mmCIF file of C-alpha atoms in Angstrom:
data_model
loop_
_atom_site.group_PDB
_atom_site.id
_atom_site.type_symbol
_atom_site.label_atom_id
_atom_site.label_comp_id
_atom_site.label_asym_id
_atom_site.label_seq_id
_atom_site.Cartn_x
_atom_site.Cartn_y
_atom_site.Cartn_z
ATOM 1 C CA MET A 35 1.385 10.990 -56.302
ATOM 2 C CA SER A 36 1.980 7.513 -57.576
ATOM 3 C CA ALA A 37 0.807 4.431 -55.714
ATOM 4 C CA ALA A 38 4.409 3.358 -55.073
ATOM 5 C CA ILE A 39 5.329 6.702 -53.464
ATOM 6 C CA ALA A 40 2.123 6.756 -51.421
ATOM 7 C CA PHE A 41 2.806 3.211 -50.249
ATOM 8 C CA ARG A 42 6.420 4.012 -49.286
ATOM 9 C CA THR A 43 5.353 7.210 -47.484
ATOM 10 C CA GLY A 44 2.604 5.366 -45.598
ATOM 11 C CA TYR A 45 4.998 2.553 -44.765
ATOM 12 C CA PHE A 46 7.576 5.044 -43.468
ATOM 13 C CA ILE A 47 5.017 6.831 -41.292
ATOM 14 C CA MET A 48 3.599 3.545 -40.031
ATOM 15 C CA THR A 49 7.019 2.147 -39.073
ATOM 16 C CA THR A 50 8.078 5.453 -37.529
ATOM 17 C CA ILE A 51 5.055 5.420 -35.227
ATOM 18 C CA ALA A 52 4.679 1.669 -34.696
ATOM 19 C CA LEU A 53 8.311 0.899 -33.856
ATOM 20 C CA PRO A 54 8.421 3.015 -30.676
ATOM 21 C CA LEU A 55 4.999 1.729 -29.630
ATOM 22 C CA VAL A 56 6.087 -1.885 -29.997
ATOM 23 C CA THR A 57 9.415 -1.153 -28.310
ATOM 24 C CA PHE A 58 7.843 0.365 -25.195
ATOM 25 C CA ALA A 59 4.870 -2.003 -24.989
ATOM 26 C CA GLY A 60 6.951 -4.590 -23.139
ATOM 27 C CA PHE A 61 8.131 -2.192 -20.433
ATOM 28 C CA PRO A 62 6.211 -2.015 -17.171
ATOM 29 C CA ALA A 63 4.132 1.077 -16.749
ATOM 30 C CA ILE A 64 5.888 3.855 -14.908
ATOM 31 C CA SER A 65 3.618 5.039 -12.134
ATOM 32 C CA ASP A 66 3.388 8.663 -11.231
ATOM 33 C CA GLY A 67 3.291 9.671 -7.574
ATOM 34 C CA ALA A 68 -0.489 9.955 -7.401
ATOM 35 C CA GLU A 69 -1.065 6.572 -9.033
ATOM 36 C CA ILE A 70 1.388 4.702 -6.819
ATOM 37 C CA GLN A 71 -0.108 6.356 -3.728
ATOM 38 C CA ALA A 72 -3.720 5.469 -4.589
ATOM 39 C CA PRO A 73 -3.896 2.110 -2.715
ATOM 40 C CA VAL A 74 -2.153 3.619 0.312
ATOM 41 C CA GLN A 75 -4.439 6.656 0.229
ATOM 42 C CA GLU A 76 -7.469 4.359 0.363
ATOM 43 C CA ILE A 77 -6.032 2.476 3.360
ATOM 44 C CA MET A 78 -5.107 5.689 5.147
ATOM 45 C CA ASP A 79 -8.532 7.233 4.451
ATOM 46 C CA ALA A 80 -10.126 4.184 6.108
ATOM 47 C CA THR A 81 -7.703 4.380 9.045
ATOM 48 C CA VAL A 82 -8.374 8.097 9.542
ATOM 49 C CA GLU A 83 -12.116 7.371 9.479
ATOM 50 C CA ASN A 84 -11.730 4.467 11.926
ATOM 51 C CA TRP A 85 -9.955 6.655 14.489
ATOM 52 C CA SER A 86 -12.049 9.800 13.904
ATOM 53 C CA GLY A 87 -14.598 8.954 16.564
ATOM 54 C CA ASP A 88 -17.299 9.444 13.927
ATOM 55 C CA ALA A 89 -17.091 6.024 12.260
ATOM 56 C CA ALA A 90 -20.441 4.256 12.339
ATOM 57 C CA GLU A 91 -18.697 0.949 11.715
ATOM 58 C CA TRP A 92 -15.027 -0.084 11.688
ATOM 59 C CA ILE A 93 -13.651 -0.247 8.145
ATOM 60 C CA ASP A 94 -11.647 -3.443 7.670
ATOM 61 C CA ILE A 95 -8.590 -2.524 5.597
ATOM 62 C CA PHE A 96 -8.216 -6.206 4.687
ATOM 63 C CA GLY A 97 -11.913 -6.839 4.112
ATOM 64 C CA PRO A 98 -13.636 -8.157 1.005
ATOM 65 C CA GLY A 99 -13.053 -5.886 -1.926
ATOM 66 C CA LYS A 100 -9.937 -4.323 -0.425
ATOM 67 C CA LEU A 101 -7.654 -7.352 -0.153
ATOM 68 C CA ASP A 102 -7.882 -8.233 -3.857
ATOM 69 C CA LYS A 103 -7.997 -4.617 -5.013
ATOM 70 C CA LEU A 104 -5.235 -2.940 -2.978
ATOM 71 C CA TYR A 105 -2.746 -5.684 -2.087
ATOM 72 C CA SER A 106 -0.419 -7.949 -4.077
ATOM 73 C CA LYS A 107 -1.302 -11.589 -4.659
ATOM 74 C CA ASP A 108 1.523 -12.662 -2.346
ATOM 75 C CA PHE A 109 0.306 -10.373 0.449
ATOM 76 C CA ALA A 110 -3.296 -11.574 0.027
ATOM 77 C CA ALA A 111 -2.186 -15.229 0.142
ATOM 78 C CA LYS A 112 -0.173 -14.689 3.327
ATOM 79 C CA TYR A 113 -3.092 -12.822 4.902
ATOM 80 C CA GLY A 114 -5.430 -15.702 3.985
ATOM 81 C CA GLU A 115 -3.143 -18.205 5.703
ATOM 82 C CA ALA A 116 -2.748 -16.006 8.795
ATOM 83 C CA LEU A 117 -6.525 -15.530 8.992
ATOM 84 C CA LYS A 118 -6.835 -19.267 9.715
ATOM 85 C CA HIS A 119 -5.399 -18.343 13.148
ATOM 86 C CA PRO A 120 -7.528 -15.377 14.256
ATOM 87 C CA ALA A 121 -6.320 -13.252 17.156
ATOM 88 C CA MET A 122 -9.774 -13.142 18.733
ATOM 89 C CA GLU A 123 -12.793 -15.426 18.904
ATOM 90 C CA GLU A 124 -14.718 -13.415 16.306
ATOM 91 C CA ALA A 125 -12.300 -14.721 13.631
ATOM 92 C CA ILE A 126 -12.250 -11.395 11.829
ATOM 93 C CA SER A 127 -8.507 -10.737 11.847
ATOM 94 C CA PRO A 128 -5.199 -12.441 12.559
ATOM 95 C CA PHE A 129 -4.160 -9.266 14.423
ATOM 96 C CA ASP A 130 -5.268 -8.007 17.821
ATOM 97 C CA TYR A 131 -4.184 -4.450 17.044
ATOM 98 C CA ASP A 132 -4.463 -1.876 14.263
ATOM 99 C CA VAL A 133 -1.452 -2.536 12.040
ATOM 100 C CA ILE A 134 -1.376 1.030 10.716
ATOM 101 C CA VAL A 135 -1.325 2.861 14.066
ATOM 102 C CA ASN A 136 0.682 -0.083 15.448
ATOM 103 C CA GLY A 137 -1.459 -0.347 18.558
ATOM 104 C CA GLN A 138 -4.883 -0.723 20.108
ATOM 105 C CA ASP A 139 -5.275 2.906 21.123
ATOM 106 C CA ALA A 140 -5.009 6.133 19.181
ATOM 107 C CA CYS A 141 -6.581 9.548 18.859
ATOM 108 C CA PRO A 142 -7.986 10.969 15.654
ATOM 109 C CA LEU A 143 -4.999 10.974 13.304
ATOM 110 C CA GLU A 144 -3.484 14.364 12.528
ATOM 111 C CA GLY A 145 -0.883 15.666 10.103
ATOM 112 C CA LEU A 146 -1.152 12.802 7.621
ATOM 113 C CA THR A 147 1.296 13.005 4.724
ATOM 114 C CA LEU A 148 2.085 10.472 2.010
ATOM 115 C CA THR A 149 5.446 10.503 0.252
ATOM 116 C CA SER A 150 6.466 8.286 -2.663
ATOM 117 C CA GLN A 151 10.115 7.300 -2.777
ATOM 118 C CA VAL A 152 12.528 4.586 -3.799
ATOM 119 C CA ALA A 153 13.874 2.560 -0.876
ATOM 120 C CA ALA A 154 17.533 1.646 -0.451
ATOM 121 C CA ASP A 155 16.864 -1.780 -2.013
ATOM 122 C CA GLY A 156 15.407 -0.123 -5.133
ATOM 123 C CA LYS A 157 11.765 -0.940 -4.390
ATOM 124 C CA GLU A 158 9.117 1.734 -4.654
ATOM 125 C CA GLU A 159 7.465 2.643 -1.394
ATOM 126 C CA VAL A 160 4.952 5.081 -0.012
ATOM 127 C CA VAL A 161 5.671 6.495 3.420
ATOM 128 C CA ALA A 162 2.718 7.554 5.564
ATOM 129 C CA SER A 163 3.510 9.901 8.447
ATOM 130 C CA PHE A 164 0.981 11.054 11.038
ATOM 131 C CA ARG A 165 0.462 11.857 14.697
ATOM 132 C CA LYS A 166 -1.668 9.164 16.329
ATOM 133 C CA MET A 167 -1.692 10.536 19.888
ATOM 134 C CA ALA A 168 -2.288 14.227 19.149
ATOM 135 C CA CYS A 169 -5.115 14.395 21.720
ATOM 136 C CA ALA A 170 -2.843 13.186 24.524
ATOM 137 C CA ASP A 171 -0.965 15.302 27.026
ATOM 138 C CA GLY A 172 2.793 15.214 27.061
ATOM 139 C CA PRO A 173 5.479 14.594 24.470
ATOM 140 C CA GLU A 174 3.694 11.652 22.810
ATOM 141 C CA ALA A 175 1.194 14.166 21.404
ATOM 142 C CA GLN A 176 3.914 15.468 19.081
ATOM 143 C CA THR A 177 5.389 12.074 18.173
ATOM 144 C CA VAL A 178 5.183 11.357 14.459
ATOM 145 C CA SER A 179 4.451 7.750 13.513
ATOM 146 C CA THR A 180 5.752 6.366 10.237
ATOM 147 C CA VAL A 181 4.446 3.419 8.231
ATOM 148 C CA ARG A 182 6.160 2.292 5.018
ATOM 149 C CA PHE A 183 4.176 0.569 2.303
ATOM 150 C CA GLU A 184 6.318 -1.470 -0.103
ATOM 151 C CA MET A 185 4.732 -1.330 -3.541
ATOM 152 C CA VAL A 186 4.749 -3.644 -6.555
ATOM 153 C CA THR A 187 3.077 -3.498 -9.927
ATOM 154 C CA GLU A 188 0.788 -6.384 -10.897
ATOM 155 C CA ASP A 189 -1.386 -6.313 -13.988
ATOM 156 C CA ARG A 190 -0.129 -2.750 -14.564
ATOM 157 C CA LYS A 191 -1.562 -1.570 -11.214
ATOM 158 C CA PRO A 192 0.395 -0.413 -8.166
ATOM 159 C CA LEU A 193 -0.388 -2.620 -5.171
ATOM 160 C CA ILE A 194 0.754 -2.843 -1.560
ATOM 161 C CA ASP A 195 3.171 -5.764 -1.156
ATOM 162 C CA ASP A 196 4.173 -5.269 2.468
ATOM 163 C CA ILE A 197 3.703 -2.888 5.366
ATOM 164 C CA MET A 198 6.645 -1.945 7.581
ATOM 165 C CA MET A 199 5.662 -0.639 10.979
ATOM 166 C CA GLU A 200 8.081 1.257 13.184
ATOM 167 C CA ASN A 201 7.717 1.694 16.922
ATOM 168 C CA ALA A 202 8.015 5.457 17.525
ATOM 169 C CA GLU A 203 9.787 5.003 20.876
ATOM 170 C CA THR A 204 12.101 2.034 20.258
ATOM 171 C CA LYS A 205 12.514 2.456 16.472
ATOM 172 C CA GLU A 206 11.968 -1.321 16.186
ATOM 173 C CA LYS A 207 10.761 -2.216 12.678
ATOM 174 C CA ARG A 208 8.465 -5.091 11.763
ATOM 175 C CA LEU A 209 7.307 -6.342 8.387
ATOM 176 C CA LEU A 210 3.672 -7.373 8.294
ATOM 177 C CA LYS A 211 4.190 -10.244 5.810
ATOM 178 C CA ALA A 212 6.792 -11.803 8.122
ATOM 179 C CA GLU A 213 4.364 -11.434 11.020
ATOM 180 C CA MET A 214 1.613 -13.113 8.959
ATOM 181 C CA VAL A 215 3.916 -16.049 8.169
ATOM 182 C CA THR A 216 4.611 -16.468 11.896
ATOM 183 C CA ILE A 217 0.884 -16.314 12.693
ATOM 184 C CA ALA A 218 0.125 -18.869 9.950
ATOM 185 C CA LYS A 219 2.590 -21.273 11.599
ATOM 186 C CA GLY A 220 0.533 -20.995 14.779
ATOM 187 C CA GLU A 221 3.298 -19.208 16.671
#
């Protein structure tokens, strides 16, 4: 094979492979279900452990190492501002309740499921469903709580951008970032 033919063949192969690579390099990574759920799974694992009755020490889902690793920059910034107004004297949290179980009391969590989906506004979210009062007597033992985690991609990693809590009885919904902004204002 002559040098000219070898060069043209190599050039053809190189452009055939390189062109699609360059074309798709600018697109954001498409996350599969397991990847997008990973930050939420870590938060839910900590929450399950916290309410298990076996936890030696409470796991802070916003603690060092988790805030920068699992949450968006915007969420972390809002949390930092809200933390300047702690809910209790210990200054460990701007909240006086567990934001995942949406209360101060719960039983060991049961029936936890995580579902990835696209919300009505087009954002990716992970929905966590569980029973938080399974050890109770009465209808609340069967009540399923739902928490929605709005997800974003930063630096090619899925991160939690907001947490929407829903009151199981009233169906009232609250966004945690909006609550943090209110706390940061001292309200």
